[in-house]
Amino acid sequence: MKAINIRNKYLKFFENHGHKVIPSAPLIPENDPSVLFTTAGMQPLVPYLLGEKHPEGTRLTDYQKCVRTVDIDEVGDNRHLTYFEMLGNWSLGDYFKEESIKMSFEFLTKELGIPVEKLFVTVFKGDEDAPKDEESAKIWEKVGMPKDHIYYFGKDDNWWIAGEEGPCGPDTEMFYDTGKEACSENCDPSCGCGKYVEIWNNVFMEYYKSKDGTYSKLKQRNVDTGLGLERMAMLLQGKETPYDTEIFAPIMEELKNLAKSDDISSRRIVAEHLRCSIMIISDGGRPSNVDRGYILRRLIRRMTRHLNKLQIDLNELSNLIDLNIDVLKEMYPELEKNREEIKKVLIEEKDKFIKTLANGEREFEKVILRLKKENQTKIDGQIVFHLYDTYGFPPEVTSDLAKEQGFTIDMENFQKLYKEHQEKSRMGSEQKFKGGLADQSPETICYHTATHLLNAALKIVINKDVHQKGSNITPERMRFDFSCDHKLTDEEKKKVEDLVNEWIKQALPVTVQEMKKEDAIKSGAECMFIEKYPDIVTVYSIGNVSKELCGGPHVKNTSELGTFKIQKEEASSAGVRRIKAILIK
Ligand code: SER
């Protein structure tokens, strides 16, 4: 079964079971703060899992575009992907374990036709925070899962939370037995040998984990499920890797035709990173040196390096992008509309990287000259790391060039420094994930409302075509990205600041309304990604100065905000400016 058919079957199935199909949120979280990318279907739904009313009701389903980059360096093997699609269904205080498990079992066995013998499940074995989930195990048995296909595991395997703080709970995971030989007597679904592949995760979200590590009960009991589409397609098609499915096969084939050296891992890296970059750019991401822009930059650089490694002419990139979009557009029709822009961004970035490589080479030559003068024959790992970190110069290129010059390099020290660096950025992304999802502190909510005022003020001071391109909020400050082709003058900045403060002083009420999306747009409501919104939307109005489609939450009155102060205005990426601002109370 093709991936798109699995997706359609899934959405239809849950629609027939009373769920509303909602659109995928963009990969780049709107108004969400501090998260790099959307990493799970539940992420855009956090306010509703915490108790806000969703305009489409209590049963939702969607496909969600996701990017997870913690395993970026594993891509190239037979399973890791940075971009993937997650199918999900949610109960927001509606059904719970029984109906959820029943539906999953029915979907897997009846709709997808997976024989029960191939299915294994795991449930939470209980600890001091939450009891053993015998209820789920019993339901599994009742629906027809053989008892010896049900395993109990602890928090490491059967508990789900995004980051450190937030809504969470025990989960039940479903596995597909590939039929491979067991790796040992103890091989079970928790084993990573590849015999059992996780296909679906149903989280019974009834707890909230606080910063201090304690658990409390949520206002409502939710179900949050996630099914990885590429993986399911691979299994149902009897393929060994996602690269053998129709999602990647045409591009893998083309890379094989073009390559002068055969390296399957490089071909996978190119195919995977190209798809991920295309999806990020299509959703508004642009390469830069920080945060998500930097991830995109890394993806494009790594892809370019592997194109080089395969000895593929870099001018082929344009055709490869076209081919990739042709393959993906049935699943993501928005790609057609963004085709030219995607090509422009990718090719420009590739060209920039070629220059970077040239700069790195020059720097390398300087280093060699110095080392030769000092009669050394070994390049320290610190230097390799510096070339990598500052010039983006890949260590394997340093290694090749060093060899040509009769030098050895201390890769061990490089690896050590690199690991430390990776650990830091991993911690950084987890931090971001955590902040973005769970933080609904009064400070954050104030900043959220301030972004709406700022958006409205910019439209008046600069021009009405200014649009929000992103935002990032912490309890201490806000960042706001917007389309604008020039650096703001001091006078413009002052006017914007004064206007926002004037509206704060006027103590404007913040009101929320539910309406049809088309009516909201007609009424002139501002909206960043039109495709993202379901048919019924919530619209937040601030007095009569601002009206935006938004999930909230917001303050009740602008008088709660304090004094608005712009701290910095700078370029974010081409045609996009960034304002950093604070609220002083
Ligand atoms: N949030 C859970 C996950 O990402 C289920 O969707 O696995």
Coordinates of C-alpha atoms and ligand atoms in Angstrom, one line a residue:
M1 CA 0.0 0.0 0.0
K2 CA 1.4 3.4 -1.0
A3 CA 2.0 5.9 1.9
I4 CA -0.7 8.3 0.6
N5 CA -3.3 5.5 0.7
I6 CA -2.3 4.5 4.2
R7 CA -2.8 8.2 5.2
N8 CA -6.2 8.4 3.5
K9 CA -7.4 5.2 5.0
Y10 CA -6.3 6.4 8.4
L11 CA -8.1 9.7 8.2
K12 CA -11.2 8.2 6.8
F13 CA -11.3 5.5 9.5
F14 CA -11.1 8.0 12.3
E15 CA -13.5 10.3 10.5
N16 CA -16.0 7.4 10.4
H17 CA -15.4 7.1 14.2
G18 CA -16.5 10.6 14.9
H19 CA -13.2 12.5 14.5
K20 CA -12.8 15.8 12.7
V21 CA -9.9 15.9 10.2
I22 CA -7.7 18.9 11.0
P23 CA -4.9 20.2 8.8
S24 CA -1.3 19.6 9.5
A25 CA 0.3 22.5 11.3
P26 CA 3.4 23.9 9.6
L27 CA 6.8 22.5 10.4
I28 CA 7.7 25.8 11.9
P29 CA 5.6 26.3 14.9
E30 CA 3.7 29.5 14.7
N31 CA 3.6 31.7 17.8
D32 CA 5.3 28.8 19.5
P33 CA 7.9 30.2 21.0
S34 CA 10.8 28.4 21.6
V35 CA 10.4 25.1 19.7
L36 CA 12.7 24.5 16.7
F37 CA 10.3 22.4 14.6
T38 CA 7.1 20.6 15.0
T39 CA 8.2 17.2 16.3
A40 CA 4.9 15.4 17.0
G41 CA 1.3 15.6 16.1
M42 CA 0.4 16.5 19.7
Q43 CA 2.7 19.6 19.7
P44 CA 0.3 22.1 18.1
L45 CA -2.5 20.6 20.3
V46 CA -0.9 21.2 23.7
P47 CA -3.3 24.0 24.8
Y48 CA -6.2 21.7 24.1
L49 CA -4.6 18.8 25.9
L50 CA -4.4 21.1 28.9
G51 CA -8.0 22.0 28.7
E52 CA -8.7 24.8 26.2
K53 CA -11.7 24.1 24.1
H54 CA -10.8 23.1 20.5
P55 CA -13.2 24.6 17.9
E56 CA -13.5 21.3 16.1
G57 CA -14.6 19.3 19.1
T58 CA -13.2 16.6 21.3
R59 CA -12.2 14.0 18.6
L60 CA -9.5 15.0 16.2
T61 CA -7.3 13.3 13.6
D62 CA -4.6 14.6 11.2
Y63 CA -1.4 13.9 9.4
Q64 CA 1.4 16.0 10.8
K65 CA 4.6 17.0 9.1
C66 CA 7.4 16.5 11.6
V67 CA 11.2 17.2 11.9
R68 CA 13.3 15.6 14.6
T69 CA 17.0 16.3 14.4
V70 CA 18.5 14.7 17.5
D71 CA 19.5 11.7 15.3
I72 CA 20.7 13.8 12.3
D73 CA 24.1 12.1 12.3
E74 CA 22.5 8.6 12.1
V75 CA 20.8 9.4 8.8
G76 CA 22.4 7.2 6.2
D77 CA 21.7 4.0 8.0
N78 CA 18.6 1.9 7.2
R79 CA 16.0 3.6 9.4
H80 CA 16.7 7.1 10.8
L81 CA 14.9 10.0 9.1
T82 CA 14.9 13.7 10.1
Y83 CA 11.6 14.4 8.3
F84 CA 8.7 12.1 8.8
E85 CA 5.0 12.2 8.8
M86 CA 3.0 11.3 11.8
L87 CA -0.6 10.1 11.6
G88 CA -2.5 10.8 14.8
N89 CA -5.9 10.7 16.5
W90 CA -6.8 12.5 19.7
S91 CA -9.4 12.4 22.4
L92 CA -9.6 15.6 24.3
G93 CA -11.4 14.5 27.4
D94 CA -13.5 12.2 25.3
Y95 CA -12.9 8.4 24.9
F96 CA -10.1 6.7 26.8
K97 CA -8.2 3.4 26.9
E98 CA -11.0 1.0 25.8
E99 CA -12.1 2.8 22.7
S100 CA -8.6 3.9 21.7
I101 CA -7.2 0.3 21.8
K102 CA -10.3 -1.1 20.1
M103 CA -9.9 1.4 17.2
S104 CA -6.2 0.8 16.8
F105 CA -6.6 -2.9 16.7
E106 CA -9.4 -2.7 14.2
F107 CA -7.4 -0.3 12.0
L108 CA -4.3 -2.5 12.0
T109 CA -6.0 -5.8 11.5
K110 CA -9.0 -4.9 9.4
E111 CA -8.1 -1.8 7.5
L112 CA -4.4 -2.5 6.9
G113 CA -4.9 -6.3 7.1
I114 CA -2.0 -7.0 9.4
P115 CA -2.3 -10.6 10.8
V116 CA -2.6 -10.7 14.6
E117 CA 0.4 -13.0 14.8
K118 CA 2.6 -10.2 13.5
L119 CA 1.4 -7.8 16.2
F120 CA 2.9 -7.3 19.7
V121 CA 2.1 -4.7 22.3
T122 CA 3.6 -3.2 25.4
V123 CA 2.0 -1.5 28.4
F124 CA 3.3 0.4 31.4
K125 CA 4.4 -1.8 34.3
G126 CA 3.8 0.8 37.0
D127 CA 5.9 2.7 39.5
E128 CA 5.6 5.2 42.3
D129 CA 4.1 7.8 40.0
A130 CA 1.4 5.8 38.3
P131 CA -0.1 2.3 38.7
K132 CA 0.5 -0.8 36.5
D133 CA -1.7 -0.5 33.4
E134 CA -3.5 -3.8 33.7
E135 CA -6.6 -2.1 32.3
S136 CA -4.9 -1.6 28.9
A137 CA -3.5 -5.2 28.9
K138 CA -7.0 -6.6 29.6
I139 CA -8.5 -4.5 26.8
W140 CA -5.8 -5.8 24.4
E141 CA -6.7 -9.4 25.4
K142 CA -10.4 -8.7 25.0
V143 CA -10.0 -7.4 21.5
G144 CA -8.0 -10.4 20.5
M145 CA -4.3 -9.9 21.2
P146 CA -2.8 -13.2 22.4
K147 CA -1.7 -12.9 26.0
D148 CA 1.9 -13.8 25.2
H149 CA 2.1 -10.9 22.8
I150 CA 1.6 -8.4 25.6
Y151 CA 4.6 -7.1 27.5
Y152 CA 5.0 -4.8 30.5
F153 CA 7.8 -2.2 30.6
G154 CA 8.8 0.7 32.7
K155 CA 9.0 4.5 32.1
D156 CA 11.8 4.2 29.6
D157 CA 9.7 2.3 27.2
N158 CA 6.1 3.0 28.1
W159 CA 5.7 6.6 29.2
W160 CA 5.5 9.6 26.9
I161 CA 6.3 13.2 27.6
A162 CA 7.6 15.9 25.3
G163 CA 10.7 17.2 27.1
E164 CA 10.9 17.5 30.9
E165 CA 7.6 19.2 31.7
G166 CA 4.1 19.0 30.4
P167 CA 1.1 16.7 29.8
C168 CA 2.1 13.0 29.9
G169 CA 1.1 9.5 30.8
P170 CA 1.6 5.8 30.3
D171 CA 1.4 4.6 26.8
T172 CA 0.7 1.4 25.0
E173 CA 3.0 0.8 22.0
M174 CA 2.3 -1.5 19.0
F175 CA 5.0 -3.5 17.3
Y176 CA 5.3 -5.3 14.0
D177 CA 7.2 -8.6 14.0
T178 CA 9.3 -8.5 10.8
G179 CA 9.8 -12.2 11.0
K180 CA 13.6 -11.8 11.4
E181 CA 15.4 -14.3 13.6
A182 CA 15.4 -13.3 17.3
C183 CA 18.8 -11.9 18.3
S184 CA 18.8 -13.8 21.5
E185 CA 16.6 -15.8 23.9
N186 CA 15.7 -12.5 25.6
C187 CA 14.7 -10.7 22.4
D188 CA 11.4 -8.8 22.9
P189 CA 9.7 -5.7 21.6
S190 CA 12.0 -3.5 23.8
C191 CA 15.0 -4.9 21.9
G192 CA 16.6 -2.7 19.2
C193 CA 17.8 -5.5 17.0
G194 CA 15.2 -4.8 14.3
K195 CA 13.1 -7.9 14.7
Y196 CA 10.3 -5.9 16.3
V197 CA 9.5 -2.5 14.8
E198 CA 7.4 0.0 16.7
I199 CA 4.5 1.2 14.6
W200 CA 2.1 3.1 16.8
N201 CA 2.0 4.7 20.2
N202 CA -1.2 5.5 22.1
V203 CA -0.5 7.8 25.0
F204 CA -3.1 7.9 27.8
M205 CA -2.4 11.5 28.9
E206 CA -3.9 12.0 32.3
Y207 CA -0.9 13.5 34.2
Y208 CA 1.0 16.8 34.2
K209 CA 4.7 16.7 35.1
S210 CA 5.9 19.9 36.8
K211 CA 9.3 21.4 36.7
D212 CA 10.0 20.0 40.1
G213 CA 9.4 16.5 38.9
T214 CA 6.1 15.9 40.6
Y215 CA 3.0 14.6 38.8
S216 CA -0.5 15.9 39.1
K217 CA -3.7 14.9 37.4
L218 CA -4.7 16.9 34.3
K219 CA -8.1 18.6 34.1
Q220 CA -9.2 16.0 31.5
R221 CA -8.1 12.5 30.4
N222 CA -6.8 12.6 26.8
V223 CA -5.6 10.1 24.3
D224 CA -2.7 11.2 22.0
T225 CA -1.6 8.7 19.3
G226 CA 1.2 8.7 16.7
L227 CA 1.9 6.4 13.8
G228 CA 5.0 6.9 11.7
L229 CA 3.8 6.8 8.1
E230 CA 7.1 6.0 6.3
R231 CA 7.8 3.1 8.6
M232 CA 4.3 1.7 8.1
A233 CA 4.6 2.0 4.3
M234 CA 7.9 0.2 4.5
L235 CA 6.5 -2.7 6.5
L236 CA 3.3 -3.1 4.5
Q237 CA 5.3 -3.1 1.3
G238 CA 7.7 -5.7 2.7
K239 CA 10.7 -3.4 2.2
E240 CA 13.8 -3.3 4.2
T241 CA 14.2 0.4 4.5
P242 CA 12.0 3.5 3.9
Y243 CA 14.4 4.3 1.0
D244 CA 12.9 1.3 -0.9
T245 CA 9.4 2.7 -0.8
E246 CA 7.8 5.0 -3.5
I247 CA 8.6 8.0 -1.3
F248 CA 12.4 7.7 -1.9
A249 CA 12.9 5.1 -4.6
P250 CA 12.8 7.4 -7.7
I251 CA 15.3 9.8 -6.2
M252 CA 17.6 7.0 -5.0
E253 CA 17.5 5.6 -8.5
E254 CA 18.3 8.9 -10.1
L255 CA 21.2 9.4 -7.6
K256 CA 22.5 6.0 -8.6
N257 CA 22.4 6.9 -12.3
L258 CA 24.2 10.2 -11.7
A259 CA 26.8 9.0 -9.2
K260 CA 30.3 8.1 -10.3
S261 CA 31.1 6.4 -7.0
D262 CA 28.6 4.1 -5.3
D263 CA 27.9 4.7 -1.7
I264 CA 24.5 3.8 -0.5
S265 CA 24.8 5.7 2.7
S266 CA 25.7 8.9 0.8
R267 CA 22.7 8.4 -1.5
R268 CA 20.4 8.0 1.5
I269 CA 21.8 11.1 3.1
V270 CA 21.2 13.1 0.0
A271 CA 17.7 11.8 -0.6
E272 CA 16.7 12.2 3.1
H273 CA 18.2 15.7 3.6
L274 CA 16.9 16.9 0.3
R275 CA 13.3 15.9 1.2
C276 CA 13.6 17.4 4.7
S277 CA 15.1 20.7 3.4
I278 CA 12.4 21.0 0.8
M279 CA 9.7 20.5 3.4
I280 CA 11.2 23.1 5.8
I281 CA 11.7 25.7 3.1
S282 CA 8.2 25.1 1.8
D283 CA 6.9 25.9 5.3
G284 CA 8.9 29.2 5.4
G285 CA 12.2 28.1 6.9
R286 CA 15.4 29.8 5.6
P287 CA 19.0 28.9 6.3
S288 CA 20.8 31.0 8.8
N289 CA 23.4 30.7 11.6
V290 CA 21.0 30.2 14.5
D291 CA 18.4 27.8 15.7
R292 CA 16.2 26.3 13.0
G293 CA 17.9 28.2 10.3
Y294 CA 21.2 26.5 11.3
I295 CA 19.6 23.1 11.2
L296 CA 18.4 23.7 7.7
R297 CA 21.9 25.0 6.8
R298 CA 23.5 21.8 8.2
L299 CA 21.1 19.7 6.3
I300 CA 21.9 21.4 3.0
R301 CA 25.6 21.4 3.7
R302 CA 25.6 17.7 4.5
M303 CA 23.6 17.0 1.4
T304 CA 26.0 19.0 -0.7
R305 CA 29.0 17.2 0.7
H306 CA 27.5 13.8 -0.1
L307 CA 26.7 14.9 -3.6
N308 CA 30.4 15.8 -3.9
K309 CA 31.3 12.4 -2.4
L310 CA 29.1 10.7 -5.0
Q311 CA 30.9 12.8 -7.6
I312 CA 27.6 14.2 -8.8
D313 CA 27.8 17.5 -10.7
L314 CA 26.3 20.1 -8.3
N315 CA 24.4 21.6 -11.2
E316 CA 22.2 18.6 -11.1
L317 CA 20.7 19.9 -7.9
S318 CA 18.0 21.8 -9.7
N319 CA 16.8 18.6 -11.5
L320 CA 17.0 16.6 -8.3
I321 CA 14.7 19.2 -6.5
D322 CA 12.2 19.0 -9.4
L323 CA 12.2 15.3 -9.3
N324 CA 11.7 15.3 -5.5
I325 CA 8.9 17.7 -5.7
D326 CA 7.2 15.7 -8.4
V327 CA 7.4 12.6 -6.2
L328 CA 6.1 14.4 -3.1
K329 CA 3.5 16.8 -4.5
E330 CA 0.7 14.2 -4.3
M331 CA 1.2 14.1 -0.6
Y332 CA 2.0 17.8 -0.1
P333 CA 0.3 19.8 -2.8
E334 CA 1.7 23.1 -1.3
L335 CA 5.1 22.1 -2.8
E336 CA 4.0 22.9 -6.3
K337 CA 3.2 26.4 -5.4
N338 CA 6.5 26.9 -3.6
R339 CA 8.6 25.1 -6.2
E340 CA 10.6 28.0 -7.6
E341 CA 11.2 29.5 -4.1
I342 CA 12.4 26.2 -2.8
K343 CA 14.8 25.8 -5.7
K344 CA 16.1 29.3 -5.3
V345 CA 16.8 28.9 -1.5
L346 CA 18.4 25.5 -1.9
I347 CA 20.7 26.5 -4.8
E348 CA 21.8 29.7 -3.2
E349 CA 22.7 27.9 0.0
K350 CA 24.6 25.2 -1.9
D351 CA 26.5 28.0 -3.7
K352 CA 27.3 29.7 -0.4
F353 CA 28.6 26.4 0.9
I354 CA 30.9 25.9 -2.0
K355 CA 32.4 29.3 -1.1
T356 CA 32.7 28.2 2.5
L357 CA 34.6 25.2 1.4
A358 CA 37.0 27.4 -0.6
N359 CA 37.5 29.6 2.5
G360 CA 38.1 26.6 4.7
E361 CA 40.6 25.3 2.2
R362 CA 42.5 28.6 2.4
E363 CA 42.4 28.5 6.2
F364 CA 43.7 25.0 6.1
E365 CA 46.6 26.0 3.9
K366 CA 47.6 28.7 6.4
V367 CA 47.5 26.1 9.2
I368 CA 49.7 23.7 7.2
L369 CA 52.2 26.4 6.4
R370 CA 52.5 27.2 10.1
L371 CA 52.8 23.6 11.2
K372 CA 55.4 22.9 8.6
K373 CA 57.5 25.8 9.9
E374 CA 57.2 24.3 13.3
N375 CA 58.3 21.0 11.9
Q376 CA 55.1 19.2 13.0
T377 CA 53.5 16.3 11.2
K378 CA 50.3 16.0 13.1
I379 CA 47.2 18.2 13.0
D380 CA 45.6 18.6 16.4
G381 CA 41.9 17.7 16.8
Q382 CA 41.3 21.2 18.1
I383 CA 42.3 22.6 14.7
V384 CA 40.1 20.1 12.8
F385 CA 37.2 21.1 15.1
H386 CA 37.9 24.9 14.6
L387 CA 37.9 24.4 10.8
Y388 CA 34.6 22.5 11.1
D389 CA 32.9 24.8 13.6
T390 CA 34.0 28.2 12.2
Y391 CA 34.3 27.5 8.5
G392 CA 31.9 24.6 8.2
F393 CA 34.8 22.7 6.8
P394 CA 34.1 19.0 7.0
P395 CA 36.6 16.8 9.0
E396 CA 36.8 14.2 6.3
V397 CA 37.9 16.9 3.8
T398 CA 40.5 18.1 6.4
S399 CA 41.6 14.5 6.7
D400 CA 41.9 14.0 2.9
L401 CA 43.9 17.2 2.4
A402 CA 46.1 16.4 5.4
K403 CA 47.0 13.1 3.9
E404 CA 48.0 14.7 0.7
Q405 CA 50.4 16.9 2.6
G406 CA 51.8 14.0 4.5
F407 CA 50.2 15.0 7.8
T408 CA 48.2 12.8 10.2
I409 CA 45.3 14.2 12.2
D410 CA 44.2 13.6 15.7
M411 CA 40.7 12.4 15.0
E412 CA 40.2 11.1 18.5
N413 CA 40.4 14.6 20.0
F414 CA 38.2 16.0 17.2
Q415 CA 35.6 13.3 18.0
K416 CA 35.7 14.3 21.7
L417 CA 35.2 18.0 21.0
Y418 CA 32.5 17.2 18.5
K419 CA 30.6 15.0 20.9
E420 CA 30.7 17.7 23.5
H421 CA 29.4 20.2 21.0
Q422 CA 26.7 17.8 19.9
E423 CA 25.7 17.2 23.5
K424 CA 25.3 20.9 24.0
S425 CA 23.1 21.4 21.0
R426 CA 21.1 18.4 21.9
M427 CA 20.5 19.9 25.3
G428 CA 19.7 23.1 23.6
S429 CA 17.0 21.6 21.5
E430 CA 15.5 19.7 24.4
Q431 CA 15.4 22.9 26.3
K432 CA 13.6 24.6 23.5
F433 CA 11.1 21.8 23.1
K434 CA 10.4 21.9 26.8
G435 CA 9.9 25.6 26.9
G436 CA 7.7 25.8 23.9
L437 CA 5.3 23.1 24.8
A438 CA 4.6 23.4 28.4
D439 CA 5.2 27.0 29.2
Q440 CA 2.0 28.8 29.7
S441 CA 3.2 31.1 32.5
P442 CA 1.5 34.5 32.9
E443 CA 4.7 36.1 31.5
T444 CA 4.6 34.0 28.4
I445 CA 1.0 34.8 27.8
C446 CA 1.6 38.5 28.2
Y447 CA 4.4 38.3 25.5
H448 CA 2.1 36.3 23.3
T449 CA -0.5 39.1 23.4
A450 CA 2.3 41.6 22.8
T451 CA 3.2 39.9 19.5
H452 CA -0.3 40.6 18.2
L453 CA 0.0 44.3 19.2
L454 CA 3.5 44.5 17.6
N455 CA 2.2 42.9 14.4
A456 CA -0.6 45.5 14.2
A457 CA 1.7 48.4 15.0
L458 CA 4.2 47.4 12.3
K459 CA 1.4 47.3 9.7
I460 CA 0.6 50.9 10.5
V461 CA 4.1 52.3 10.8
I462 CA 5.8 50.3 8.0
N463 CA 3.0 49.3 5.7
K464 CA 0.0 47.0 5.6
D465 CA 2.0 44.2 3.8
V466 CA 4.1 43.5 6.8
H467 CA 3.4 39.9 7.9
Q468 CA 4.5 37.8 10.8
K469 CA 7.1 35.2 9.8
G470 CA 7.7 33.7 13.2
S471 CA 8.0 34.3 16.8
N472 CA 9.9 33.1 19.8
I473 CA 8.8 33.7 23.3
T474 CA 10.3 32.9 26.7
P475 CA 9.1 34.2 30.1
E476 CA 11.9 36.9 29.8
R477 CA 11.5 38.3 26.3
M478 CA 10.0 38.0 22.9
R479 CA 11.3 37.8 19.4
F480 CA 9.2 38.6 16.4
D481 CA 10.1 38.0 12.8
F482 CA 8.3 39.9 10.0
S483 CA 8.6 40.5 6.3
C484 CA 10.2 43.9 5.6
D485 CA 12.7 44.9 3.1
H486 CA 14.6 47.5 5.1
K487 CA 16.3 48.1 8.4
L488 CA 13.9 50.1 10.6
T489 CA 14.9 53.6 11.3
D490 CA 15.1 54.9 14.9
E491 CA 12.0 56.9 14.2
E492 CA 10.1 53.9 12.9
K493 CA 11.1 51.9 16.0
K494 CA 10.0 54.7 18.3
K495 CA 6.7 55.0 16.5
V496 CA 6.1 51.2 16.8
E497 CA 7.0 51.3 20.5
D498 CA 4.8 54.3 21.2
L499 CA 1.8 52.8 19.4
V500 CA 2.0 49.5 21.3
N501 CA 2.3 51.4 24.6
E502 CA -0.6 53.6 23.7
W503 CA -2.8 50.5 23.2
I504 CA -1.6 49.0 26.5
K505 CA -2.5 52.3 28.2
Q506 CA -6.0 52.2 26.6
A507 CA -6.7 49.0 28.5
L508 CA -8.2 47.3 25.4
P509 CA -10.2 44.1 26.0
V510 CA -8.9 40.9 24.4
T511 CA -11.8 38.8 23.1
V512 CA -12.1 35.5 21.4
Q513 CA -14.6 34.3 18.9
E514 CA -15.1 31.1 17.0
M515 CA -16.0 31.4 13.3
K516 CA -15.7 29.8 9.9
K517 CA -12.2 30.1 8.5
E518 CA -13.5 31.8 5.3
D519 CA -15.5 34.3 7.4
A520 CA -12.5 35.1 9.5
I521 CA -10.4 35.8 6.5
K522 CA -13.1 37.9 4.9
S523 CA -13.4 39.9 8.1
G524 CA -9.8 40.8 7.6
A525 CA -8.3 38.6 10.4
E526 CA -4.6 38.3 10.1
C527 CA -3.2 34.8 9.7
M528 CA 0.3 33.4 9.2
F529 CA -0.4 30.0 7.5
I530 CA -3.8 29.7 6.1
E531 CA -3.5 26.0 5.3
K532 CA -2.8 25.3 8.9
Y533 CA -6.2 26.1 10.2
P534 CA -9.3 23.9 10.5
D535 CA -12.6 25.0 9.0
I536 CA -13.7 26.5 12.3
V537 CA -11.1 28.8 13.8
T538 CA -10.6 30.9 16.9
V539 CA -10.0 34.6 16.3
Y540 CA -8.5 36.8 18.9
S541 CA -9.3 40.5 18.7
I542 CA -7.7 43.3 20.7
G543 CA -10.0 46.2 20.9
N544 CA -10.3 47.2 17.3
V545 CA -6.6 47.4 16.6
S546 CA -5.8 43.7 16.0
K547 CA -7.6 40.6 14.8
E548 CA -5.7 37.3 14.3
L549 CA -6.4 33.7 13.9
C550 CA -4.7 32.1 16.8
G551 CA -4.9 29.2 19.3
G552 CA -4.3 31.4 22.3
P553 CA -4.0 31.8 25.2
H554 CA -4.0 35.5 25.7
V555 CA -4.4 38.0 28.6
K556 CA -7.9 39.4 29.1
N557 CA -6.9 43.1 28.8
T558 CA -3.9 44.9 27.4
S559 CA -3.5 46.8 30.7
E560 CA -1.9 43.6 32.1
L561 CA 1.2 43.9 29.8
G562 CA 3.4 46.6 31.4
T563 CA 5.6 48.8 29.2
F564 CA 6.7 47.5 25.8
K565 CA 10.3 48.2 24.9
I566 CA 12.2 47.3 21.7
Q567 CA 15.7 46.1 22.6
K568 CA 17.0 45.3 19.1
E569 CA 16.0 45.3 15.5
E570 CA 18.1 43.2 13.1
A571 CA 18.1 41.1 9.9
S572 CA 16.8 37.6 10.4
S573 CA 17.1 36.3 6.8
A574 CA 16.6 37.7 3.3
G575 CA 13.5 40.0 3.4
V576 CA 12.8 39.2 7.0
R577 CA 13.6 41.5 10.0
R578 CA 13.6 40.5 13.7
I579 CA 12.6 42.6 16.7
K580 CA 13.6 41.6 20.2
A581 CA 11.5 43.2 22.9
I582 CA 10.7 43.1 26.5
L583 CA 7.8 44.0 28.7
I584 CA 8.7 46.0 31.8
K585 CA 6.2 45.7 34.7
Ligands
SER1 N1 3.1 12.0 21.2 C1 3.4 10.6 21.0 C2 4.6 10.4 20.1 O1 5.1 11.3 19.6 C3 2.2 9.9 20.4 O2 1.8 10.7 19.3 O3 5.0 9.2 20.0

